[in-house]
Structure formats: structure tokens, C-alpha cells
PDB file of C-alpha atoms and ligand atoms in Angstrom:
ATOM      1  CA  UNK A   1      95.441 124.617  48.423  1.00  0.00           C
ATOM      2  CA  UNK A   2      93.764 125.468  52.137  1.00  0.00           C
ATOM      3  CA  UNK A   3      97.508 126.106  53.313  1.00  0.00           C
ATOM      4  CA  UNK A   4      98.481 127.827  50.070  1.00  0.00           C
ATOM      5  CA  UNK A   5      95.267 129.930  51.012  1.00  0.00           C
ATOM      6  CA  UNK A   6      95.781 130.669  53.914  1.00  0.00           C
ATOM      7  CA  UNK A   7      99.759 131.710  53.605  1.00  0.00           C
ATOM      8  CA  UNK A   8      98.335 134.155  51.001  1.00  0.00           C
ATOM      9  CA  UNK A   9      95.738 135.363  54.112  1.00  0.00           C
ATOM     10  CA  UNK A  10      98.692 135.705  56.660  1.00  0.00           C
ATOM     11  CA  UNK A  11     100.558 137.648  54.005  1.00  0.00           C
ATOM     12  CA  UNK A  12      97.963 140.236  53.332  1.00  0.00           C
ATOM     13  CA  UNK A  13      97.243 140.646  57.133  1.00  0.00           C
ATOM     14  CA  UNK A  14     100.555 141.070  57.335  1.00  0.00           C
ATOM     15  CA  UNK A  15     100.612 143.860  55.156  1.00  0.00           C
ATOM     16  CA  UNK A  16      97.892 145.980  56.141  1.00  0.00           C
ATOM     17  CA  UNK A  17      98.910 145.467  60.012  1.00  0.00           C
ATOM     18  CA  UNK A  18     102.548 147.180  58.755  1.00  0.00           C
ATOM     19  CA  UNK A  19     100.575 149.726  56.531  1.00  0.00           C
ATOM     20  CA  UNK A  20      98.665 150.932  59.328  1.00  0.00           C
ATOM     21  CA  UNK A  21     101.284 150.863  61.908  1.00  0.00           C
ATOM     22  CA  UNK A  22     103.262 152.616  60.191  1.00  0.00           C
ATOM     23  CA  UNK A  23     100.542 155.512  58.826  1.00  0.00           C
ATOM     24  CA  UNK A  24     100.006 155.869  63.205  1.00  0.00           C
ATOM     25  CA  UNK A  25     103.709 156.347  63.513  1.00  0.00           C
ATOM     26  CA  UNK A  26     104.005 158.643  60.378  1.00  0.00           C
ATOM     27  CA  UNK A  27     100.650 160.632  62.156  1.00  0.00           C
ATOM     28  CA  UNK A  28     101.608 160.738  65.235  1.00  0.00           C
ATOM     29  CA  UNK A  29     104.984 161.700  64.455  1.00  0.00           C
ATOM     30  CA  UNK A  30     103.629 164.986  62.564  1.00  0.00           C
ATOM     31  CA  UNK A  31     101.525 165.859  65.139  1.00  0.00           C
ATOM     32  CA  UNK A  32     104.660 165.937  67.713  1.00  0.00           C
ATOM     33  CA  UNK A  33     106.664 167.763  65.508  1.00  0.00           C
ATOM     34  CA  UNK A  34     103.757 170.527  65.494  1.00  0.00           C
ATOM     35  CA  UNK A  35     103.169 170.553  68.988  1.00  0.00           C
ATOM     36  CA  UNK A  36     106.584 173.143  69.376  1.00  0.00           C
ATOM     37  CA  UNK A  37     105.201 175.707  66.734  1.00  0.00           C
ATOM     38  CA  UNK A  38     102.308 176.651  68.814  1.00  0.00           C
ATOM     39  CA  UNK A  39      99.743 174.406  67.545  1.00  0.00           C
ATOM     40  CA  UNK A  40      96.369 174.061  69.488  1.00  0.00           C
ATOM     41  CA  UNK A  41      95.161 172.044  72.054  1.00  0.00           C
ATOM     42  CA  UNK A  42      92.563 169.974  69.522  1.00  0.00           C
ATOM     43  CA  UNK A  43      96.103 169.084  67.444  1.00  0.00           C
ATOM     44  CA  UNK A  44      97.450 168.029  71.106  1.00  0.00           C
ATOM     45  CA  UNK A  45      94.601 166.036  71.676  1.00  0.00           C
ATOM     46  CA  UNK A  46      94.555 164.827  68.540  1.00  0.00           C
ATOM     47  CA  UNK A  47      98.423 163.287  68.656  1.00  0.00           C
ATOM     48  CA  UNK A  48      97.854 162.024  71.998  1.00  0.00           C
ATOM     49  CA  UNK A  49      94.536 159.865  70.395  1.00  0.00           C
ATOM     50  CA  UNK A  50      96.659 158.794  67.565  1.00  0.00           C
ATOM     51  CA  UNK A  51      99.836 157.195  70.044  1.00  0.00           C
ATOM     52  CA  UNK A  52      97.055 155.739  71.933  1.00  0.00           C
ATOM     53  CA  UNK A  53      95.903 153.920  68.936  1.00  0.00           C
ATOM     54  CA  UNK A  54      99.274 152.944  67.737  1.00  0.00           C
ATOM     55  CA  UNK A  55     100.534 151.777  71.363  1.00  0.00           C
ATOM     56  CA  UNK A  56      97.010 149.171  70.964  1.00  0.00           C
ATOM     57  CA  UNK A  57      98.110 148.231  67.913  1.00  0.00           C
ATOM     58  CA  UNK A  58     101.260 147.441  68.574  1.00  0.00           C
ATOM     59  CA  UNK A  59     100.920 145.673  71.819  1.00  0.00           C
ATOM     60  CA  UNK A  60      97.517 143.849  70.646  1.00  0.00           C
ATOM     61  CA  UNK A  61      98.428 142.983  66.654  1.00  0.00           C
ATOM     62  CA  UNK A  62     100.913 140.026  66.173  1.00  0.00           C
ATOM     63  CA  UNK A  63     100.905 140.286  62.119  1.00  0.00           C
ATOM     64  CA  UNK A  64     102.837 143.615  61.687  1.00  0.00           C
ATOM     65  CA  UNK A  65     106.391 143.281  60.942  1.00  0.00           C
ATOM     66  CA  UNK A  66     108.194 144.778  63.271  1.00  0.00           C
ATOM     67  CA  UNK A  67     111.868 145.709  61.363  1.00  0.00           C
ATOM     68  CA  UNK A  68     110.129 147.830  58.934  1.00  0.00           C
ATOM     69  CA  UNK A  69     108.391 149.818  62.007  1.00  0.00           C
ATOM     70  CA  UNK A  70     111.065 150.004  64.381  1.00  0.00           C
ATOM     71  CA  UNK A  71     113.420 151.354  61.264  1.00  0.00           C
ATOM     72  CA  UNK A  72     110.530 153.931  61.059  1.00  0.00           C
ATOM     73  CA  UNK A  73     110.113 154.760  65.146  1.00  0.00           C
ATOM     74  CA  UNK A  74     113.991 155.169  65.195  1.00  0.00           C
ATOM     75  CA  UNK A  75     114.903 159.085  65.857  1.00  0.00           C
ATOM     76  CA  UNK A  76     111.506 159.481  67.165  1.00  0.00           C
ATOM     77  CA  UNK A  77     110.571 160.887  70.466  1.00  0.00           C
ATOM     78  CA  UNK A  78     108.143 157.999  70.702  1.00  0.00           C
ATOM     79  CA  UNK A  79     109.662 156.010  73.252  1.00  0.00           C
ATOM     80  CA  UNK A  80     107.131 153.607  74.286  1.00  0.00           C
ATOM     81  CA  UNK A  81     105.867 152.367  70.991  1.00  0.00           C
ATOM     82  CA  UNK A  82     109.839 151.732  70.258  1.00  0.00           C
ATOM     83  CA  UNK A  83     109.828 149.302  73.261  1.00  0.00           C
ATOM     84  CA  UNK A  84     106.780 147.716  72.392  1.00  0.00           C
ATOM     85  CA  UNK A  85     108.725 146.520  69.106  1.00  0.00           C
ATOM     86  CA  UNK A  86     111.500 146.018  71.287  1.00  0.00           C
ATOM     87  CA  UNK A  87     109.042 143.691  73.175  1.00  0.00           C
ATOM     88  CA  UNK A  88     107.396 142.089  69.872  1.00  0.00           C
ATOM     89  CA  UNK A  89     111.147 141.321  68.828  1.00  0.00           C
ATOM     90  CA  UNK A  90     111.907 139.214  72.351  1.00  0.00           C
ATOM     91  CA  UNK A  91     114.671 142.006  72.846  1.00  0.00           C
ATOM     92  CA  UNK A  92     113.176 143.090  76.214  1.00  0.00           C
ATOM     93  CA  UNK A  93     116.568 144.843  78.177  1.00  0.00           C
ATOM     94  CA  UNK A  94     116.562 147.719  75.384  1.00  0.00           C
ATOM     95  CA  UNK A  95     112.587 147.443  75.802  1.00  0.00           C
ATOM     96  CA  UNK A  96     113.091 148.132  79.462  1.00  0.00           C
ATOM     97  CA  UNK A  97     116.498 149.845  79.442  1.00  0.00           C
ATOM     98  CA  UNK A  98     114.221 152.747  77.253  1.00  0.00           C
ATOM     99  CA  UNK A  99     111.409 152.805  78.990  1.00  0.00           C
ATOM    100  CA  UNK A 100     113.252 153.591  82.689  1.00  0.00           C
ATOM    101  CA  UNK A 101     116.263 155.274  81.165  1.00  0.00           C
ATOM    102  CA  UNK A 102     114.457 157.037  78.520  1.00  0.00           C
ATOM    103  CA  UNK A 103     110.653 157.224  79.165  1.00  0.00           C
ATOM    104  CA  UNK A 104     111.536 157.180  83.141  1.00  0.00           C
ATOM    105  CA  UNK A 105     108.464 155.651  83.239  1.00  0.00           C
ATOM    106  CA  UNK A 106     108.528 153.182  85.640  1.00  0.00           C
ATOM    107  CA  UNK A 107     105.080 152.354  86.180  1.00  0.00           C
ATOM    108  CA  UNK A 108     105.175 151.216  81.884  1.00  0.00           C
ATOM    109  CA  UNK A 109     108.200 148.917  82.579  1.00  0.00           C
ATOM    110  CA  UNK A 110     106.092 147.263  85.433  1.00  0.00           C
ATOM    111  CA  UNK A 111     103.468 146.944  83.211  1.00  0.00           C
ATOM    112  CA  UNK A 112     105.629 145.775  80.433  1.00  0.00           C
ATOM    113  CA  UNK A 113     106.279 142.771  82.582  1.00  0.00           C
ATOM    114  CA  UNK A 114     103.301 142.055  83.275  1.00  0.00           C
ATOM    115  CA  UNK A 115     101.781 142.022  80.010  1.00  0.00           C
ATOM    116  CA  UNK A 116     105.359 139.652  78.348  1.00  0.00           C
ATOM    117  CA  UNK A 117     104.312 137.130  80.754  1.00  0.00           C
ATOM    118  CA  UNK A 118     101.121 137.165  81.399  1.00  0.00           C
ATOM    119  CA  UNK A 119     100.471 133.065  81.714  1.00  0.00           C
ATOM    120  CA  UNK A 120     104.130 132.319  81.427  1.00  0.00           C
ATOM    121  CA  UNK A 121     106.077 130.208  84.277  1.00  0.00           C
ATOM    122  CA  UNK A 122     107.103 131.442  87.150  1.00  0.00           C
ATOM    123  CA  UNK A 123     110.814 130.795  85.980  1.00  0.00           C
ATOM    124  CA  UNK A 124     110.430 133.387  82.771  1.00  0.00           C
ATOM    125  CA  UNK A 125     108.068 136.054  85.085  1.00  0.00           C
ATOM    126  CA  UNK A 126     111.593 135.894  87.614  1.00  0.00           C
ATOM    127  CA  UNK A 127     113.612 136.434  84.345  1.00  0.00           C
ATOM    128  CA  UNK A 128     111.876 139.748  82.934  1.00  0.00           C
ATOM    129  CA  UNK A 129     111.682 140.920  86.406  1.00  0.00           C
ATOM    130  CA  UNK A 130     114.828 140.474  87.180  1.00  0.00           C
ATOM    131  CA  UNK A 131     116.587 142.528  83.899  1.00  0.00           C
ATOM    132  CA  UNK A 132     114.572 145.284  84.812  1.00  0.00           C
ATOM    133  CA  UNK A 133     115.892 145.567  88.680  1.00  0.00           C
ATOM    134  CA  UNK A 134     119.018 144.884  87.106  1.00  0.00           C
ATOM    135  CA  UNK A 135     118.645 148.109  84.354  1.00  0.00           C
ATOM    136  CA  UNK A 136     117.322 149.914  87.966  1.00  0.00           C
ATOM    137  CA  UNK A 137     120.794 148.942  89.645  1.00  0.00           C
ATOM    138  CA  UNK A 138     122.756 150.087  86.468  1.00  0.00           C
ATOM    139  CA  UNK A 139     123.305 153.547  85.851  1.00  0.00           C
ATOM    140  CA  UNK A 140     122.600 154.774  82.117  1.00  0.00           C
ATOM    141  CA  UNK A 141     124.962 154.981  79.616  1.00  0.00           C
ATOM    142  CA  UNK A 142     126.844 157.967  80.122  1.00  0.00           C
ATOM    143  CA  UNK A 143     125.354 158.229  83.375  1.00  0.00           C
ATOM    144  CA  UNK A 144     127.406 157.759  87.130  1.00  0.00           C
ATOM    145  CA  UNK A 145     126.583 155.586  90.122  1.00  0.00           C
ATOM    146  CA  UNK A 146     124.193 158.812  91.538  1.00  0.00           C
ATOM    147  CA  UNK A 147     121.646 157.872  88.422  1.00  0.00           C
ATOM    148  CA  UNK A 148     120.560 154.553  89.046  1.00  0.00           C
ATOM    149  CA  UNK A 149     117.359 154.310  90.033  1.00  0.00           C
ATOM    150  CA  UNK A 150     118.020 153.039  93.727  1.00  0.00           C
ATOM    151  CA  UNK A 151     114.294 153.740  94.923  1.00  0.00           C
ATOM    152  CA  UNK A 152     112.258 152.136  91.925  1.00  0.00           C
ATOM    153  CA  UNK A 153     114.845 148.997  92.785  1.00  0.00           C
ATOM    154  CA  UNK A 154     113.664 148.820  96.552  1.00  0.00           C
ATOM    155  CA  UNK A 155     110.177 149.652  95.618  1.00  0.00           C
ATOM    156  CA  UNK A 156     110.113 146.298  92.736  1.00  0.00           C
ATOM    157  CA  UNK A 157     111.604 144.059  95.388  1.00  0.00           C
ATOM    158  CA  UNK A 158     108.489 145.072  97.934  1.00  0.00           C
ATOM    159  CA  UNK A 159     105.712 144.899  95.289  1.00  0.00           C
ATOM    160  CA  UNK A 160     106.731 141.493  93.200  1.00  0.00           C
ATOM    161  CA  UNK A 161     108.705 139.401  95.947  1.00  0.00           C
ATOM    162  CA  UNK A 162     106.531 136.175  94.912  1.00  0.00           C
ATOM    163  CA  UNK A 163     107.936 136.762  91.574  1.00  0.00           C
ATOM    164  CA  UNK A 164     111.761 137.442  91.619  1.00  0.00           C
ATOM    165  CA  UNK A 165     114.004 134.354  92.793  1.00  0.00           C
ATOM    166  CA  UNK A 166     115.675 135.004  95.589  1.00  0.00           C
ATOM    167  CA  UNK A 167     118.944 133.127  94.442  1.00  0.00           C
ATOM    168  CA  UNK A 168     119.049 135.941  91.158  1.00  0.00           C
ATOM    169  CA  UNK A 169     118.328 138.553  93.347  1.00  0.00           C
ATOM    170  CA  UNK A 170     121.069 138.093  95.773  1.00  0.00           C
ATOM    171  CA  UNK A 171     123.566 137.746  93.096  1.00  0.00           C
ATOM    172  CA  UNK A 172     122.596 141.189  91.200  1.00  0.00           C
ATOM    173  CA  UNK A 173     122.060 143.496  94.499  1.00  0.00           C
ATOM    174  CA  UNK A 174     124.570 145.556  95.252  1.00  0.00           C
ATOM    175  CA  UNK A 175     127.277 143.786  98.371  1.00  0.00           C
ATOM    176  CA  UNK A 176     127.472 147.157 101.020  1.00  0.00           C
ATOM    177  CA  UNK A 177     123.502 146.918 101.143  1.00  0.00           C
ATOM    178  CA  UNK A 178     122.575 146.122 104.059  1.00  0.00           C
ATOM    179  CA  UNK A 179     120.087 143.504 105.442  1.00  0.00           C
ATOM    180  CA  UNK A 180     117.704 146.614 106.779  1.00  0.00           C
ATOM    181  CA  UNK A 181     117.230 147.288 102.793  1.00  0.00           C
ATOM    182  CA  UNK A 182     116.201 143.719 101.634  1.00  0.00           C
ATOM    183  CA  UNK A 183     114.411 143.148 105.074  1.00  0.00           C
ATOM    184  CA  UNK A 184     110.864 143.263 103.428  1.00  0.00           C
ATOM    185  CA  UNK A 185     111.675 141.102 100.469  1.00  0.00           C
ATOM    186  CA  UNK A 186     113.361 138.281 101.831  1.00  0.00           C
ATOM    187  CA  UNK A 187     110.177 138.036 104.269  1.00  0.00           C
ATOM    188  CA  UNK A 188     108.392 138.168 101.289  1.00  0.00           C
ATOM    189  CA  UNK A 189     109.726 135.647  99.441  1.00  0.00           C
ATOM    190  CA  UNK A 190     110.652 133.289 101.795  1.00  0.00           C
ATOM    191  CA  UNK A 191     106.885 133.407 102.949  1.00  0.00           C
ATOM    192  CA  UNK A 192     106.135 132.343  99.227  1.00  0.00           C
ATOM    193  CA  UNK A 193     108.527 129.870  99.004  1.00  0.00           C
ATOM    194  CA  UNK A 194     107.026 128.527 101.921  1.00  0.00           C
ATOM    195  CA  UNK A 195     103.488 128.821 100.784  1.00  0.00           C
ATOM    196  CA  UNK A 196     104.729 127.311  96.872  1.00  0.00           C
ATOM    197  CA  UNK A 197     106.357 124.012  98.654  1.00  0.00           C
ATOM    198  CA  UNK A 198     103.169 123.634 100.920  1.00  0.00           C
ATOM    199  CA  UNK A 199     101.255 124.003  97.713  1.00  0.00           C
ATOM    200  CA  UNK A 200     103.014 121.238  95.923  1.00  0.00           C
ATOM    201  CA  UNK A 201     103.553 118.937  98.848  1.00  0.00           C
ATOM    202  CA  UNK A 202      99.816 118.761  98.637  1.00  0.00           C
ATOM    203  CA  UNK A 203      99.791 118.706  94.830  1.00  0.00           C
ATOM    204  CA  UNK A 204     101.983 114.841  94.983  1.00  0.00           C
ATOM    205  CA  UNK A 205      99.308 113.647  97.848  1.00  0.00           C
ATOM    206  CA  UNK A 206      96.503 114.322  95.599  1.00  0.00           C
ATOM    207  CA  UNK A 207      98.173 112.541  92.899  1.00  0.00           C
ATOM    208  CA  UNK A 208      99.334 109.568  95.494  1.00  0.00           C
ATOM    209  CA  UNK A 209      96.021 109.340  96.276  1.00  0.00           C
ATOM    210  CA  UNK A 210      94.392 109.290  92.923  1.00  0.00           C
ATOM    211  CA  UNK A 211      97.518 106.665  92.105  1.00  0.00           C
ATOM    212  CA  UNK A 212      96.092 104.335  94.555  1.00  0.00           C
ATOM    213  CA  UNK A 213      92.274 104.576  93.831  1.00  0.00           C
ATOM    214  CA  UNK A 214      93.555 104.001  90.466  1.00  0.00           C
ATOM    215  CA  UNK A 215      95.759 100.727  91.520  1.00  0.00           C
ATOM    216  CA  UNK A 216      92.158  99.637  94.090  1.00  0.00           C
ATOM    217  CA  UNK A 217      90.104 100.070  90.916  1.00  0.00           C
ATOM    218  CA  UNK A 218      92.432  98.035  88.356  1.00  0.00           C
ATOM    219  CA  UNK A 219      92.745  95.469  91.316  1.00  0.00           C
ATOM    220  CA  UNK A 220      88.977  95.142  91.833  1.00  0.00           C
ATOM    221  CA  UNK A 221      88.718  94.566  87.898  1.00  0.00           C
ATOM    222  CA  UNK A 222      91.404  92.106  87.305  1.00  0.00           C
ATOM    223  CA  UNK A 223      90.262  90.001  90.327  1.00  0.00           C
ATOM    224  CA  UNK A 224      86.380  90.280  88.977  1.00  0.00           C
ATOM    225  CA  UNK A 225      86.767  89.918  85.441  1.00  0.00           C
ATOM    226  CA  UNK A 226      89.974  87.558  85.492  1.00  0.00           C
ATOM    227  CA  UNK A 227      92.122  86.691  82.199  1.00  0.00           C
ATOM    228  CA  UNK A 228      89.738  88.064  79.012  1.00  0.00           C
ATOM    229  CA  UNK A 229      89.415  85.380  76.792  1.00  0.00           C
ATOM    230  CA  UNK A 230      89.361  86.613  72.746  1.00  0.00           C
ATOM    231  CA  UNK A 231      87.521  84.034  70.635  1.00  0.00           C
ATOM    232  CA  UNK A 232      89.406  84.452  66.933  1.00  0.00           C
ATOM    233  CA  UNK A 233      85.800  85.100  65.624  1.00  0.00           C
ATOM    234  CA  UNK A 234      85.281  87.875  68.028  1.00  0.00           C
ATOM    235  CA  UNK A 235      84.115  91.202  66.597  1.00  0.00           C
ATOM    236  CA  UNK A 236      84.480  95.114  67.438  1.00  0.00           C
ATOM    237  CA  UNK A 237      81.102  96.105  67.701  1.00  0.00           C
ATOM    238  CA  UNK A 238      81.422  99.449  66.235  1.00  0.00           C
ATOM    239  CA  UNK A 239      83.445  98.631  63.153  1.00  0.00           C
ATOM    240  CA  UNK A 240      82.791  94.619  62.550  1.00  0.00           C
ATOM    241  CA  UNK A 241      86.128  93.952  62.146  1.00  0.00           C
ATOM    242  CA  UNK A 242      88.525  91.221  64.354  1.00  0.00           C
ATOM    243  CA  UNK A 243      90.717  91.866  66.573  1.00  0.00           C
ATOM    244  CA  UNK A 244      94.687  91.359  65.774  1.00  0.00           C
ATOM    245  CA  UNK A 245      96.123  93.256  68.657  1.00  0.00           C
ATOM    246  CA  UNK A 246      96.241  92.692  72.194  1.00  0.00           C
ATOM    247  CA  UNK A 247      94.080  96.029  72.440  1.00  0.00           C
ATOM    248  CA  UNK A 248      90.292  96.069  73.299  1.00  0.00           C
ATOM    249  CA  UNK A 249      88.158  97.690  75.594  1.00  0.00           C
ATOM    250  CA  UNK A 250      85.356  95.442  77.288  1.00  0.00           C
ATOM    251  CA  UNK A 251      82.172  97.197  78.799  1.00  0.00           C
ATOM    252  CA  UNK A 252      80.495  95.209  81.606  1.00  0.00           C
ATOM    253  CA  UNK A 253      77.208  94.344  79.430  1.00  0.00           C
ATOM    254  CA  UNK A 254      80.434  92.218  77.584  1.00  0.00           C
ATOM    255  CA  UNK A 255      80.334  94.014  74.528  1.00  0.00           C
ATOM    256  CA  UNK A 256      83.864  94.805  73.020  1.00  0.00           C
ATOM    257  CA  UNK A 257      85.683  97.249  70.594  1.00  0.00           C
ATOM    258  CA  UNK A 258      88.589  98.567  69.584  1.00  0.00           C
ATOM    259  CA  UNK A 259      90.280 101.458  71.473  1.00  0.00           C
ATOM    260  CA  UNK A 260      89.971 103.527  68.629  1.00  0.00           C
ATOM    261  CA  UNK A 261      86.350 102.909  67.814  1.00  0.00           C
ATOM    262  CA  UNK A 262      85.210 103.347  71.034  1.00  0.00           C
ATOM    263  CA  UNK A 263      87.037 106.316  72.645  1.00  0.00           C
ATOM    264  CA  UNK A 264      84.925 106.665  75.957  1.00  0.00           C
ATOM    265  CA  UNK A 265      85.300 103.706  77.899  1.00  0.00           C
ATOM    266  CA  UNK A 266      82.338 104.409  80.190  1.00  0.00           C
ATOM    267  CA  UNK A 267      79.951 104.612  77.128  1.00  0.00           C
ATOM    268  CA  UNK A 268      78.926 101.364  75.853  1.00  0.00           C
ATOM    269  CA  UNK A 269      79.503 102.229  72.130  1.00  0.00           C
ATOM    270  CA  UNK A 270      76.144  99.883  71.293  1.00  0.00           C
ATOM    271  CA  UNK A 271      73.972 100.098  73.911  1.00  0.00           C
ATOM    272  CA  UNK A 272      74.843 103.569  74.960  1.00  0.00           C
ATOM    273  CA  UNK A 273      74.270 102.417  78.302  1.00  0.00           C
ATOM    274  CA  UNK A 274      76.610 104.666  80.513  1.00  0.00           C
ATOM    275  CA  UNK A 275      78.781 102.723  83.299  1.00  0.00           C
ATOM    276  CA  UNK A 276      80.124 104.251  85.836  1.00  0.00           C
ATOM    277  CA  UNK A 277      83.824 103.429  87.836  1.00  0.00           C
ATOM    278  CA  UNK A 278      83.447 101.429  91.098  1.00  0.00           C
ATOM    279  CA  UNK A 279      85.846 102.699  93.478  1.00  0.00           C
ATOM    280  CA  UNK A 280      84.765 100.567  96.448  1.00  0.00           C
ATOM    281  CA  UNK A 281      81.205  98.899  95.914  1.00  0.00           C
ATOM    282  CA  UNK A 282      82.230  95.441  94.458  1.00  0.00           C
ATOM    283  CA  UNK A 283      82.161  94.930  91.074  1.00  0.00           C
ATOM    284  CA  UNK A 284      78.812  94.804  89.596  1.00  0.00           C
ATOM    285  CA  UNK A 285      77.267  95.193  86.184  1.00  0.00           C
ATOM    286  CA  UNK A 286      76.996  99.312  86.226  1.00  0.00           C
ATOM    287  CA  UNK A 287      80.780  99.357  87.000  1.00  0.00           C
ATOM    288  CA  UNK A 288      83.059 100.931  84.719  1.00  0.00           C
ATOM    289  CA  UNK A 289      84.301  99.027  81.186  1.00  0.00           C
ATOM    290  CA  UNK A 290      88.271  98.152  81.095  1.00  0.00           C
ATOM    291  CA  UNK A 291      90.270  98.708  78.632  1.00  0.00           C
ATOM    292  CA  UNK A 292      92.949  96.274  77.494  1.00  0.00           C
ATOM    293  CA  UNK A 293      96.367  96.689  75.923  1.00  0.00           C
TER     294      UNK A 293
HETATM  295 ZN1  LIG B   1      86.472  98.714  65.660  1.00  0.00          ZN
END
């Protein structure tokens, strides 16, 4: 019923996302229309409030559906609420391809990829990055080799080096460059590739490390506590019931319970004594409870 509910919810939000959407676009496409028949600066203003309320909706609502507004936007002049459907529908070249081609503004496809991968991987960030220094290095349909947008290229390369992968990049720049041109970049990004394998190298020590503190800890506790044995009349203490797996967690006050009834092994589910792990003091009666399996 809950899901039934709540499909019913989606639906409706749904709905009135698209209904609004669409009123901005209808709006804000009036008010553009007027602006040539020598309509007033309030009716200016006015438009320009209205595509600054649809370009928030559109890049901060997920429930509108985006066919039914991009069937609306098309024929438009409004350019950048057409890419941020583009965007919404994963189709990010003709997102970008409008927005430098178009729009020619080059500062909204920078920020376009920026906001489609804002806490993505590094792998997808290279990916967006790279289409649009590809659409830079392409000219426009229709357009000759004089149009591409040669400066904007160099200019992406200098500001987002850490994010563009050098192998990608290489393959899509253009072979009579020369080095003078990609100078900055490849000091760049070899500097973060530098810094990213430092940064990892350190990552595996830390977990080496941890490994092995683990490995003392389990060592300590098997030597200590030896073989467990499990008397057949041997309760959980949490739910009273025996014990007909191999699993079990023991605290060092000797109580026992199952792994499920007792999530926190360093919280005696009875006592609520807490224990804490020895990780070189010998093994005493405050160290930490072990868990079988
Ligand atoms: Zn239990």
C-alpha cells in the first residue's frame, strides 16, 4: 500500500514539476518574443527573472519529465534551458555542442561540467571534460576549420589539467600542435599524476598497517583466549536461545551472543560494560570481545 502510495506521490510530483516547467518556458518564451516590438525595460526584466527561475528549476528538480519540455523548448531562442534537458537526459555533447556553438557561452559549458559531476570519479569528470575540448577542436556544423574555438581549447587544458587524462587528450589534440602549446598542461598533469600516485602509495601503507595491527590483535586473542569451548547448553544472552552455528561473539566478562543479537562487539550486550581493543598491552579483562565464525 506504502509503495502503491508513494508511486501515486512520485506521479503527482511529477506532474506539477512538468506543469510548471513548462508554464516558465511558455512565460518566458512570450516575454522574448515581446522584447523586439519595443516593449519596456520592466517586461525585460521581467523575462530575464522568469529564465532565471526556469534554468533553477530545471537544473535543481529531478521529477519533471524532460521529453514533454524539451519538445516545448525546441525552436526557442532559449538555449541554455535546452541543454539543461540535454543534461537531465545524459545526452551531454548536444548539451555542450549548444551551449559553445550556440550560446558561445563558454564559461556555462565549464560550469555545466562541473555541476554533471560534481562527486563523480575522476574517470567520468575526464569524460565530460574531454567532449567538450573535443566540441572546442571541432568546428560547427556548417562551419570551417577558422571556427573552432582554438583559444577556449588552450584555455580548458590550463584551468582543469588535474581533470582531463592525459592519454585522451593526446589522442583528440590536433598532430601539427606543437609542444610550446600543450607545455602548461602536460606540467600540469604530470604534476598531478605525480601527486595522485604519492597519494595512493600512502593510501596501501595505511591499510598495510592497519592489516597488521589487525593480524597483532587477532594473534594476541587467539593465543590468550585459546580454542572457545561451546557447552550444548550454552545460551545467547540477549535472545536465550542455543547456539547451532559456529558463530558467536564472546566479550571478556565471558558472556556470549549471537552476531546478530549483539551487533557491537565492544559493548557487552548484558552488562553494558564497554571493552576496549588491546593493540599492545597484553590481554586483560577491559580488552576488546572476539567474535567467532
Ligand atoms: Zn541471540
Amino acid at each position: 500500500m506504502r509503495s502503491f502510495r508513494s508511486r501515486v506521490g512520485q506521479g503527482e510530483d511529477e506532474k506539477y514539476h512538468t506543469e510548471l516547467v513548462l508554464h516558465y518556458v511558455d512565460q518566458a518564451v512570450r516575454l522574448s518574443e515581446g522584447r523586439g516590438d519595443g516593449v519596456g525595460t520592466a517586461e525585460w526584466g521581467e523575462g530575464h527573472e522568469v529564465r532565471g527561475r526556469l534554468q533553477d528549476l530545471l537544473t535543481s528538480s529531478s521529477h519533471y519529465q524532460p521529453h514533454p519540455v524539451l519538445a516545448r523548448l525546441q525552436g526557442t531562442n532559449l538555449h541554455i534551458e535546452t541543454a539543461a534537458v540535454y543534461g537531465r537526459l545524459g545526452e551531454h555533447e548536444k548539451a555542450l555542442s549548444m551551449l559553445v556553438h550556440q550560446v558561445k557561452d563558454f564559461s556555462a559549458a565549464e560550469q555545466y561540467c562541473i555541476a554533471q559531476t560534481k562527486g563523480a570519479d575522476p574517470t567520468a569528470k575526464s569524460d565530460i571534460f574531454i567532449k567538450l575540448l573535443r566540441i572546442y577542436l571541432r568546428p560547427p556544423p556548417g562551419g570551417s576549420e577558422e571556427d573552432i574555438e582554438l583559444a577556449q581549447a588552450i584555455d580548458l587544458l590550463t584551468v582543469h589539467a588535474g581533470d582531463l587524462d592525459v592519454a585522451a587528450v593526446l589522442n583528440i589534440i590536433p598532430p601539427h600542435w606543437s609542444i610550446s602549446i600543450v607545455h602548461h598542461y602536460l606540467r600540469a598533469a604530470l604534476r598531478n599524476t605525480i601527486h595522485q600516485s604519492r597519494i595512493k602509495r600512502l593510501q596501501q601503507t595505511l591499510i598495510r598497517s592497519e592489516n597488521l595491527q589487525q593480524k597483532f590483535i587477532y594473534y594476541k586473542l587467539c593465543r590468550d583466549l585459546g580454542p572457545i569451548p561451546l557447552a550444548t547448553n550454552r545460551i545467547c544472552c540477549v535472545c536465550n536461545r542455543g547456539f547451532t552455528e559456529c558463530q558467536f561473539t564472546i566479550y571478556p566478562n565471558g558472556v556470549t551472543a549471537h552476531l546478530t543479537c549483539a551487533p557491537d562487539p565492544s559493548v557487552c550486550p548484558l552488562t553494558g560494560t564497554v571493552f576496549k581493543a588491546a593493540t599492545s598491552a597484553p590481554t586483560t579483562s577491559t580488552s576488546a570481545s572476539y567474535q567467532y565464525s
